[in-house]
GROMACS .gro file of C-alpha atoms in nm:
model
  436
    1MET     CA    1  -5.805   5.612  -0.042
    2ASP     CA    2  -5.775   5.242   0.007
    3GLY     CA    3  -5.411   5.109  -0.094
    4ALA     CA    4  -5.513   4.879  -0.351
    5VAL     CA    5  -5.747   5.109  -0.524
    6GLY     CA    6  -5.471   5.418  -0.506
    7ARG     CA    7  -5.242   5.175  -0.682
    8LYS     CA    8  -5.476   5.123  -0.946
    9GLU     CA    9  -5.514   5.502  -0.970
   10MET     CA   10  -5.147   5.554  -1.003
   11ASN     CA   11  -5.108   5.256  -1.275
   12PHE     CA   12  -5.416   5.433  -1.480
   13LEU     CA   13  -5.224   5.789  -1.491
   14SER     CA   14  -4.896   5.567  -1.564
   15ILE     CA   15  -5.054   5.420  -1.853
   16VAL     CA   16  -5.206   5.808  -1.945
   17GLU     CA   17  -4.866   5.940  -1.922
   18LEU     CA   18  -4.724   5.638  -2.177
   19GLU     CA   19  -4.992   5.716  -2.406
   20ARG     CA   20  -4.878   6.092  -2.469
   21ARG     CA   21  -4.533   5.961  -2.504
   22LEU     CA   22  -4.658   5.701  -2.771
   23ASN     CA   23  -4.844   5.993  -2.963
   24GLU     CA   24  -4.478   6.128  -3.008
   25ILE     CA   25  -4.371   5.852  -3.203
   26GLN     CA   26  -4.386   5.844  -3.623
   27ASP     CA   27  -4.259   5.534  -3.745
   28VAL     CA   28  -4.508   5.226  -3.716
   29ASP     CA   29  -4.269   5.003  -3.696
   30ILE     CA   30  -4.101   5.178  -3.390
   31LEU     CA   31  -4.434   5.236  -3.258
   32LEU     CA   32  -4.549   4.887  -3.227
   33GLU     CA   33  -4.178   4.786  -3.063
   34GLN     CA   34  -4.265   5.033  -2.814
   35ILE     CA   35  -4.645   4.956  -2.747
   36LEU     CA   36  -4.471   4.615  -2.651
   37THR     CA   37  -4.220   4.763  -2.442
   38GLU     CA   38  -4.463   4.903  -2.247
   39ALA     CA   39  -4.712   4.707  -2.213
   40ARG     CA   40  -4.449   4.414  -2.064
   41ARG     CA   41  -4.377   4.744  -1.816
   42ILE     CA   42  -4.742   4.761  -1.709
   43VAL     CA   43  -4.759   4.439  -1.620
   44ASN     CA   44  -4.394   4.338  -1.537
   45ALA     CA   45  -4.379   4.044  -1.824
   46ASP     CA   46  -4.011   3.869  -1.900
   47ALA     CA   47  -4.128   3.844  -2.252
   48GLY     CA   48  -4.386   3.909  -2.543
   49SER     CA   49  -4.463   3.967  -2.912
   50ILE     CA   50  -4.672   4.157  -3.136
   51TYR     CA   51  -4.831   4.076  -3.479
   52VAL     CA   52  -4.963   4.262  -3.738
   53LEU     CA   53  -5.225   4.185  -4.045
   54SER     CA   54  -5.015   4.104  -4.366
   55GLY     CA   55  -5.073   3.911  -4.738
   56THR     CA   56  -5.356   4.056  -4.967
   57ALA     CA   57  -5.546   3.791  -5.096
   58GLU     CA   58  -5.522   3.569  -4.781
   59LYS     CA   59  -5.501   3.796  -4.438
   60ARG     CA   60  -5.255   3.645  -4.219
   61LEU     CA   61  -5.069   3.751  -3.868
   62ALA     CA   62  -4.687   3.823  -3.928
   63ILE     CA   63  -4.474   3.879  -3.626
   64LYS     CA   64  -4.308   4.259  -3.625
   65HIS     CA   65  -4.132   4.194  -3.247
   66SER     CA   66  -4.038   3.977  -3.010
   67GLN     CA   67  -3.934   4.067  -2.667
   68ASN     CA   68  -3.752   3.840  -2.428
   69ASP     CA   69  -3.525   3.952  -2.135
   70THR     CA   70  -3.431   3.643  -2.021
   71GLN     CA   71  -3.288   3.521  -2.325
   72LEU     CA   72  -3.163   3.887  -2.350
   73ARG     CA   73  -2.946   3.855  -2.028
   74ARG     CA   74  -2.780   3.515  -2.204
   75LEU     CA   75  -2.612   3.745  -2.481
   76SER     CA   76  -2.318   4.003  -2.503
   77ALA     CA   77  -2.410   4.367  -2.430
   78GLY     CA   78  -2.515   4.523  -2.718
   79GLU     CA   79  -2.649   4.218  -2.874
   80LYS     CA   80  -3.032   4.178  -2.998
   81LEU     CA   81  -3.256   3.867  -3.000
   82PRO     CA   82  -3.251   3.702  -3.314
   83TYR     CA   83  -3.456   3.880  -3.625
   84LEU     CA   84  -3.764   3.705  -3.660
   85SER     CA   85  -3.987   3.670  -3.949
   86PHE     CA   86  -4.294   3.455  -4.005
   87SER     CA   87  -4.604   3.458  -4.040
   88PHE     CA   88  -4.953   3.211  -3.967
   89PRO     CA   89  -5.298   3.208  -4.104
   90ILE     CA   90  -5.595   3.394  -3.907
   91ASP     CA   91  -5.782   3.094  -3.787
   92GLU     CA   92  -5.826   2.974  -3.432
   93LYS     CA   93  -5.586   2.661  -3.440
   94SER     CA   94  -5.349   2.926  -3.243
   95ILE     CA   95  -5.368   3.122  -2.964
   96ALA     CA   96  -5.266   3.440  -3.143
   97GLY     CA   97  -5.477   3.355  -3.443
   98TYR     CA   98  -5.782   3.257  -3.227
   99VAL     CA   99  -5.759   3.594  -3.030
  100ALA     CA  100  -5.753   3.762  -3.379
  101CYS     CA  101  -6.071   3.547  -3.485
  102THR     CA  102  -6.284   3.618  -3.198
  103GLY     CA  103  -6.186   3.950  -3.068
  104LYS     CA  104  -6.178   3.836  -2.713
  105ASN     CA  105  -5.875   3.843  -2.492
  106LEU     CA  106  -5.704   3.504  -2.369
  107ASN     CA  107  -5.563   3.510  -2.056
  108ILE     CA  108  -5.386   3.149  -1.961
  109GLU     CA  109  -5.227   3.037  -1.662
  110ASP     CA  110  -4.985   2.763  -1.831
  111VAL     CA  111  -4.972   2.751  -2.178
  112TYR     CA  112  -4.843   2.362  -2.122
  113ALA     CA  113  -5.117   2.280  -1.976
  114LEU     CA  114  -5.393   2.356  -2.168
  115PRO     CA  115  -5.686   2.135  -2.208
  116GLY     CA  116  -5.706   1.945  -2.533
  117ALA     CA  117  -6.089   2.011  -2.628
  118LEU     CA  118  -5.996   2.378  -2.680
  119PRO     CA  119  -5.926   2.447  -3.058
  120TYR     CA  120  -5.640   2.676  -3.035
  121LYS     CA  121  -5.257   2.500  -2.900
  122PHE     CA  122  -4.951   2.641  -2.783
  123ASN     CA  123  -4.667   2.572  -3.031
  124ARG     CA  124  -4.349   2.467  -2.796
  125GLN     CA  125  -4.111   2.460  -3.111
  126MET     CA  126  -4.001   2.815  -3.043
  127ASP     CA  127  -3.909   2.728  -2.605
  128VAL     CA  128  -3.742   2.404  -2.709
  129GLU     CA  129  -3.553   2.622  -2.986
  130THR     CA  130  -3.418   2.896  -2.724
  131ASP     CA  131  -3.450   2.666  -2.391
  132TYR     CA  132  -3.699   2.879  -2.261
  133ARG     CA  133  -4.034   2.829  -2.088
  134THR     CA  134  -4.312   2.989  -2.144
  135LYS     CA  135  -4.606   2.972  -1.871
  136SER     CA  136  -4.828   3.257  -1.837
  137MET     CA  137  -4.988   3.420  -2.147
  138LEU     CA  138  -5.164   3.721  -2.183
  139THR     CA  139  -5.339   3.771  -2.526
  140VAL     CA  140  -5.520   4.071  -2.662
  141PRO     CA  141  -5.670   4.210  -2.968
  142LEU     CA  142  -5.542   4.590  -3.125
  143LYS     CA  143  -5.860   4.730  -3.309
  144SER     CA  144  -5.947   5.064  -3.410
  145ALA     CA  145  -6.228   5.272  -3.313
  146GLY     CA  146  -6.415   5.107  -3.575
  147GLY     CA  147  -6.350   4.734  -3.473
  148THR     CA  148  -6.085   4.699  -3.752
  149LEU     CA  149  -5.864   4.447  -3.647
  150LEU     CA  150  -5.478   4.607  -3.679
  151GLY     CA  151  -5.271   4.315  -3.471
  152VAL     CA  152  -5.273   4.115  -3.146
  153LEU     CA  153  -5.044   4.181  -2.851
  154GLN     CA  154  -4.914   3.872  -2.638
  155ILE     CA  155  -4.756   3.918  -2.334
  156ILE     CA  156  -4.552   3.665  -2.170
  157ASN     CA  157  -4.454   3.561  -1.803
  158ALA     CA  158  -4.554   3.769  -1.534
  159LEU     CA  159  -4.311   3.797  -1.300
  160ASP     CA  160  -4.348   3.878  -0.891
  161GLY     CA  161  -4.091   4.085  -0.722
  162ASP     CA  162  -3.870   3.822  -0.647
  163GLY     CA  163  -3.860   3.733  -1.054
  164ALA     CA  164  -4.081   3.411  -1.015
  165VAL     CA  165  -4.322   3.327  -1.245
  166ILE     CA  166  -4.661   3.412  -1.189
  167PRO     CA  167  -5.014   3.398  -1.340
  168PHE     CA  168  -5.152   3.762  -1.500
  169GLY     CA  169  -5.410   3.848  -1.232
  170ALA     CA  170  -5.742   4.028  -1.332
  171ASP     CA  171  -5.629   4.361  -1.249
  172ALA     CA  172  -5.296   4.302  -1.498
  173GLU     CA  173  -5.565   4.214  -1.768
  174LEU     CA  174  -5.761   4.523  -1.717
  175TYR     CA  175  -5.457   4.749  -1.714
  176VAL     CA  176  -5.334   4.602  -2.030
  177GLU     CA  177  -5.691   4.566  -2.192
  178HIS     CA  178  -5.721   4.947  -2.131
  179PHE     CA  179  -5.385   5.038  -2.260
  180ALA     CA  180  -5.459   4.788  -2.585
  181ILE     CA  181  -5.754   5.051  -2.684
  182SER     CA  182  -5.548   5.356  -2.628
  183ALA     CA  183  -5.245   5.206  -2.859
  184ALA     CA  184  -5.460   5.065  -3.113
  185GLN     CA  185  -5.627   5.417  -3.185
  186ILE     CA  186  -5.245   5.522  -3.206
  187LEU     CA  187  -5.142   5.300  -3.422
  188HIS     CA  188  -5.423   5.367  -3.601
  189ARG     CA  189  -5.346   5.704  -3.664
  190ALA     CA  190  -4.943   5.594  -3.776
  191TYR     CA  191  -5.108   5.420  -4.004
  192SER     CA  192  -5.238   5.660  -4.200
  193ALA     CA  193  -4.948   5.881  -4.239
  194SER     CA  194  -4.757   5.565  -4.352
  195GLY     CA  195  -5.001   5.528  -4.581
  196MET     CA  196  -4.877   5.886  -4.704
  197VAL     CA  197  -4.524   5.811  -4.671
  198ARG     CA  198  -4.562   5.497  -4.901
  199ARG     CA  199  -4.768   5.688  -5.141
  200MET     CA  200  -4.460   5.939  -5.188
  201LEU     CA  201  -4.229   5.663  -5.224
  202ARG     CA  202  -4.509   5.501  -5.465
  203LEU     CA  203  -4.427   5.754  -5.693
  204SER     CA  204  -4.054   5.733  -5.695
  205GLU     CA  205  -4.071   5.371  -5.771
  206PHE     CA  206  -4.345   5.440  -6.066
  207ARG     CA  207  -4.039   5.707  -6.185
  208ASP     CA  208  -3.756   5.466  -6.127
  209PRO     CA  209  -3.821   5.070  -6.165
  210LYS     CA  210  -3.479   5.035  -5.981
  211GLU     CA  211  -3.616   5.201  -5.675
  212THR     CA  212  -3.822   4.936  -5.519
  213TYR     CA  213  -4.040   4.934  -5.243
  214PRO     CA  214  -3.867   4.629  -5.072
  215HIS     CA  215  -3.529   4.845  -5.121
  216VAL     CA  216  -3.615   5.151  -4.958
  217GLU     CA  217  -3.763   4.932  -4.649
  218ARG     CA  218  -3.455   4.735  -4.681
  219VAL     CA  219  -3.242   5.017  -4.622
  220SER     CA  220  -3.439   5.182  -4.332
  221SER     CA  221  -3.450   4.857  -4.162
  222ILE     CA  222  -3.068   4.796  -4.181
  223SER     CA  223  -3.017   5.174  -4.126
  224LEU     CA  224  -3.216   5.122  -3.797
  225GLU     CA  225  -2.979   4.840  -3.682
  226ILE     CA  226  -2.654   5.023  -3.743
  227TYR     CA  227  -2.814   5.283  -3.549
  228ASP     CA  228  -2.868   5.118  -3.259
  229ARG     CA  229  -2.539   4.962  -3.214
  230TRP     CA  230  -2.388   5.261  -3.311
  231ALA     CA  231  -2.587   5.443  -3.025
  232PHE     CA  232  -2.522   5.148  -2.770
  233ASP     CA  233  -2.168   5.142  -2.830
  234ASN     CA  234  -2.115   5.555  -2.787
  235CYS     CA  235  -2.321   5.568  -2.469
  236VAL     CA  236  -2.618   5.755  -2.633
  237PRO     CA  237  -2.895   5.839  -2.387
  238GLU     CA  238  -3.169   5.664  -2.417
  239GLY     CA  239  -3.397   5.970  -2.479
  240GLU     CA  240  -3.156   6.109  -2.781
  241ARG     CA  241  -3.128   5.722  -2.892
  242ALA     CA  242  -3.533   5.731  -2.932
  243ARG     CA  243  -3.578   6.017  -3.094
  244PHE     CA  244  -3.327   5.975  -3.338
  245ARG     CA  245  -3.390   5.648  -3.441
  246ASP     CA  246  -3.789   5.732  -3.479
  247ASN     CA  247  -3.666   5.986  -3.717
  248LEU     CA  248  -3.412   5.790  -3.911
  249LYS     CA  249  -3.612   5.535  -3.952
  250ILE     CA  250  -3.873   5.756  -4.213
  251ALA     CA  251  -3.577   5.988  -4.338
  252ALA     CA  252  -3.407   5.642  -4.452
  253LYS     CA  253  -3.663   5.562  -4.687
  254PHE     CA  254  -3.612   5.913  -4.885
  255HIS     CA  255  -3.281   5.890  -4.967
  256ASP     CA  256  -3.326   5.861  -5.363
  257ILE     CA  257  -3.716   6.059  -5.348
  258GLY     CA  258  -3.494   6.379  -5.555
  259LYS     CA  259  -3.510   6.095  -5.870
  260VAL     CA  260  -3.844   6.195  -5.902
  261GLY     CA  261  -3.728   6.532  -6.019
  262ILE     CA  262  -3.505   6.332  -6.310
  263SER     CA  263  -3.576   6.320  -6.655
  264ASP     CA  264  -3.695   5.960  -6.777
  265LEU     CA  265  -3.429   5.940  -7.083
  266ILE     CA  266  -3.146   5.959  -6.815
  267LEU     CA  267  -3.323   5.757  -6.531
  268LYS     CA  268  -3.440   5.493  -6.712
  269LYS     CA  269  -3.120   5.458  -6.943
  270THR     CA  270  -2.981   5.091  -6.916
  271TRP     CA  271  -2.707   5.097  -7.198
  272PRO     CA  272  -2.494   5.256  -7.256
  273ARG     CA  273  -2.421   5.369  -6.931
  274PHE     CA  274  -2.391   5.745  -6.863
  275THR     CA  275  -2.194   6.011  -7.009
  276ASP     CA  276  -2.034   6.271  -6.777
  277GLY     CA  277  -2.316   6.518  -6.838
  278GLU     CA  278  -2.601   6.222  -6.777
  279ARG     CA  279  -2.432   6.111  -6.436
  280SER     CA  280  -2.367   6.517  -6.332
  281VAL     CA  281  -2.732   6.563  -6.409
  282MET     CA  282  -2.858   6.189  -6.220
  283LYS     CA  283  -2.605   6.331  -5.942
  284GLY     CA  284  -2.871   6.650  -5.912
  285HIS     CA  285  -3.138   6.412  -5.722
  286THR     CA  286  -2.978   6.466  -5.398
  287CYS     CA  287  -3.040   6.825  -5.404
  288ILE     CA  288  -3.385   6.759  -5.534
  289GLY     CA  289  -3.463   6.536  -5.252
  290ALA     CA  290  -3.366   6.813  -5.002
  291MET     CA  291  -3.581   7.068  -5.183
  292LEU     CA  292  -3.897   6.855  -5.110
  293PHE     CA  293  -3.845   6.907  -4.718
  294HIS     CA  294  -3.736   7.249  -4.729
  295PRO     CA  295  -3.795   7.487  -4.526
  296ALA     CA  296  -3.802   7.234  -4.261
  297GLU     CA  297  -4.102   7.289  -4.008
  298THR     CA  298  -3.987   6.940  -3.794
  299GLU     CA  299  -3.702   6.692  -3.670
  300LEU     CA  300  -3.796   6.441  -3.939
  301ASP     CA  301  -3.779   6.711  -4.199
  302LYS     CA  302  -3.421   6.841  -4.111
  303MET     CA  303  -3.312   6.466  -4.107
  304CYS     CA  304  -3.471   6.387  -4.441
  305ILE     CA  305  -3.265   6.674  -4.557
  306ASP     CA  306  -2.963   6.545  -4.394
  307VAL     CA  307  -3.010   6.177  -4.587
  308ALA     CA  308  -3.138   6.278  -4.927
  309LEU     CA  309  -2.818   6.537  -4.975
  310HIS     CA  310  -2.532   6.401  -4.829
  311HIS     CA  311  -2.587   5.995  -4.846
  312HIS     CA  312  -2.365   6.021  -5.154
  313GLU     CA  313  -2.053   6.183  -4.976
  314ARG     CA  314  -1.761   6.038  -4.924
  315TRP     CA  315  -1.577   5.980  -4.560
  316ASP     CA  316  -1.255   6.050  -4.694
  317GLY     CA  317  -1.366   6.361  -4.888
  318ALA     CA  318  -1.301   6.258  -5.276
  319ASP     CA  319  -1.399   6.443  -5.555
  320SER     CA  320  -1.646   6.157  -5.635
  321GLY     CA  321  -1.865   6.209  -5.326
  322TYR     CA  322  -2.156   6.468  -5.395
  323PRO     CA  323  -2.331   6.755  -5.404
  324GLY     CA  324  -2.085   6.894  -5.103
  325ALA     CA  325  -2.175   7.182  -4.925
  326PHE     CA  326  -2.502   7.275  -5.105
  327SER     CA  327  -2.757   7.546  -4.918
  328VAL     CA  328  -3.110   7.387  -4.991
  329ALA     CA  329  -3.237   7.749  -4.855
  330ASP     CA  330  -3.123   7.942  -5.171
  331SER     CA  331  -3.026   7.605  -5.392
  332THR     CA  332  -2.663   7.732  -5.459
  333VAL     CA  333  -2.367   7.535  -5.421
  334GLN     CA  334  -2.142   7.683  -5.122
  335THR     CA  335  -1.807   7.684  -5.259
  336ALA     CA  336  -1.465   7.683  -5.063
  337PRO     CA  337  -1.336   8.017  -4.916
  338GLU     CA  338  -1.059   8.044  -5.262
  339ALA     CA  339  -1.333   7.968  -5.491
  340THR     CA  340  -1.399   8.270  -5.733
  341ALA     CA  341  -1.678   8.512  -5.667
  342ALA     CA  342  -1.798   8.401  -6.002
  343SER     CA  343  -1.849   8.022  -5.891
  344ALA     CA  344  -1.981   8.108  -5.559
  345GLU     CA  345  -2.314   8.247  -5.735
  346CYS     CA  346  -2.303   7.902  -5.936
  347LYS     CA  347  -2.686   7.710  -5.875
  348TYR     CA  348  -2.842   7.399  -5.907
  349GLU     CA  349  -3.077   7.376  -6.141
  350ILE     CA  350  -3.345   7.067  -6.175
  351GLY     CA  351  -3.280   6.898  -6.481
  352GLY     CA  352  -2.951   7.067  -6.538
  353GLU     CA  353  -2.591   6.950  -6.430
  354LEU     CA  354  -2.452   6.967  -6.070
  355SER     CA  355  -2.108   7.097  -6.010
  356VAL     CA  356  -1.908   7.007  -5.717
  357PHE     CA  357  -1.712   7.257  -5.560
  358ARG     CA  358  -1.628   7.086  -5.237
  359PRO     CA  359  -1.729   6.774  -5.091
  360LEU     CA  360  -1.819   6.684  -4.736
  361LYS     CA  361  -1.585   6.505  -4.546
  362GLY     CA  362  -1.589   6.323  -4.212
  363TRP     CA  363  -1.755   6.494  -3.978
  364GLU     CA  364  -1.907   6.737  -4.203
  365ILE     CA  365  -2.151   6.458  -4.328
  366PRO     CA  366  -2.466   6.417  -4.072
  367LEU     CA  367  -2.458   6.123  -3.899
  368ALA     CA  368  -2.780   5.973  -4.064
  369ALA     CA  369  -2.624   5.997  -4.389
  370ARG     CA  370  -2.344   5.851  -4.307
  371ILE     CA  371  -2.558   5.578  -4.190
  372VAL     CA  372  -2.777   5.536  -4.485
  373ALA     CA  373  -2.481   5.541  -4.708
  374VAL     CA  374  -2.390   5.224  -4.580
  375ALA     CA  375  -2.701   5.073  -4.575
  376ASP     CA  376  -2.773   5.172  -4.932
  377VAL     CA  377  -2.453   5.048  -5.123
  378PHE     CA  378  -2.465   4.726  -4.901
  379ASP     CA  379  -2.835   4.689  -5.064
  380ALA     CA  380  -2.750   4.774  -5.383
  381LEU     CA  381  -2.485   4.556  -5.382
  382SER     CA  382  -2.608   4.237  -5.267
  383HIS     CA  383  -2.959   4.286  -5.491
  384LYS     CA  384  -2.975   4.234  -5.856
  385ARG     CA  385  -2.969   4.583  -6.101
  386CYS     CA  386  -3.072   4.610  -6.461
  387TYR     CA  387  -2.729   4.699  -6.522
  388LYS     CA  388  -2.528   4.411  -6.276
  389GLU     CA  389  -2.656   4.080  -6.077
  390ALA     CA  390  -2.688   4.034  -5.720
  391TRP     CA  391  -2.338   3.999  -5.518
  392SER     CA  392  -2.351   3.725  -5.227
  393LEU     CA  393  -2.397   3.824  -4.918
  394ASP     CA  394  -2.050   3.796  -4.819
  395ASP     CA  395  -1.873   3.996  -5.088
  396ALA     CA  396  -2.127   4.295  -5.026
  397PHE     CA  397  -2.012   4.299  -4.632
  398SER     CA  398  -1.649   4.245  -4.770
  399GLU     CA  399  -1.655   4.529  -4.995
  400ILE     CA  400  -1.828   4.785  -4.721
  401GLU     CA  401  -1.519   4.671  -4.519
  402GLY     CA  402  -1.304   4.762  -4.774
  403GLY     CA  403  -1.456   5.125  -4.786
  404SER     CA  404  -1.405   5.180  -4.397
  405GLY     CA  405  -1.241   5.490  -4.360
  406THR     CA  406  -1.194   5.601  -4.745
  407GLN     CA  407  -1.593   5.576  -4.877
  408PHE     CA  408  -1.740   5.529  -4.532
  409ASP     CA  409  -1.736   5.620  -4.165
  410PRO     CA  410  -1.536   5.370  -4.010
  411GLU     CA  411  -1.734   5.365  -3.702
  412VAL     CA  412  -2.036   5.328  -3.870
  413VAL     CA  413  -1.873   5.038  -4.070
  414GLN     CA  414  -1.760   4.909  -3.722
  415SER     CA  415  -2.105   4.890  -3.645
  416PHE     CA  416  -2.241   4.733  -3.917
  417LEU     CA  417  -2.019   4.473  -3.940
  418LYS     CA  418  -2.164   4.387  -3.556
  419ILE     CA  419  -2.461   4.295  -3.665
  420ARG     CA  420  -2.388   4.068  -3.957
  421GLY     CA  421  -2.627   3.837  -3.882
  422ARG     CA  422  -2.944   4.080  -3.827
  423VAL     CA  423  -2.869   4.239  -4.163
  424ALA     CA  424  -2.898   3.898  -4.355
  425ALA     CA  425  -3.226   3.793  -4.189
  426ILE     CA  426  -3.332   4.170  -4.296
  427VAL     CA  427  -3.203   4.070  -4.648
  428SER     CA  428  -3.406   3.738  -4.608
  429ALA     CA  429  -3.763   3.890  -4.463
  430ILE     CA  430  -3.798   4.174  -4.742
  431PRO     CA  431  -3.700   3.997  -5.063
  432ASP     CA  432  -3.797   4.221  -5.344
  433ASP     CA  433  -4.106   4.036  -5.461
  434ALA     CA  434  -4.232   4.057  -5.086
  435GLU     CA  435  -4.584   4.076  -5.072
  436GLU     CA  436  -4.720   4.418  -4.908
   0.00000   0.00000   0.00000
């Protein structure tokens, strides 16, 4: 077998293995991130971006992920590149827009040397701002089997064995094009699953206007950023980290899904504030949320139970934490050893009051719930509610820091404070009136 032919076959076999791994990813955002990572790896590219369709009236391309190894090496260990959020019209004036409009690949040797007669041009602004030199660029569409545009994949600066920038060759374009076709089909299936998640969350929003979709998106995104930093600081192996973050991104969205089982008389009450009895009924949303995912058939189901059930526990085990040690299997509150036999038989009934016999404490609280607790409280503080005005980001950060060691896990808070810039960017990128 000719050496070049053998290498081609090996590359295609590796792409098949990549496709298998991508099929295991459940969350759309994480899948998009991994598609970009793997596409760059296939052709040894220094950087790249992935765009998806956004907007309703006017379709636009919005950036979802951007990666740049050269810029990443300039940062301290564990830091990430700035969180980007922008969109632009789908027209032939930009390189990605041209590919989206025409459905054709663009393989450019040097984006700074494009002839002026072309309809598209390269915007150098980002290069100037980041002191980077984009040169070779390969841009391909991501289309479903039916030809529907899902997004655009853009790979930047192919590197040779010595790290020098080279053009993307014909083989590189072939590999990325083949990979993009398969990745788009996987992405299409993930969008279908994501649509079901969105509809479930819409149900919660219809019941509780305070539980907006932008809120759950922010909590989900902030939770992921907290975990990434926590996992780096705790040297979590890559495989374990990948599985956890994929589940967390989805599970965090369901933290308050149990409110669908709370009476409107309580759920939508704005004034006067809750009586003690009403507050106990409201606390039952944690148990209802966990029940929705029981029996757990997957690791995602298990994490959804952990998050829904325990995101209101307190690190110090104080009585205000809830619901405590609750058995989803038999819907029975498990009491402390010294509790009486009568109280041990207490059951939570949907619509009734929740009696908390023993709040969880410290490491008893699942990690996912400890992370979502921080993200949820921060987002609630920093946004307007019917009973309060929005706090400033500075005040919200200070409140979380002040709860370290009492309400919140100190390690989680430490990780949260290290990513302050990315958290602020997420808040800015997903406003309450965000267009879907």
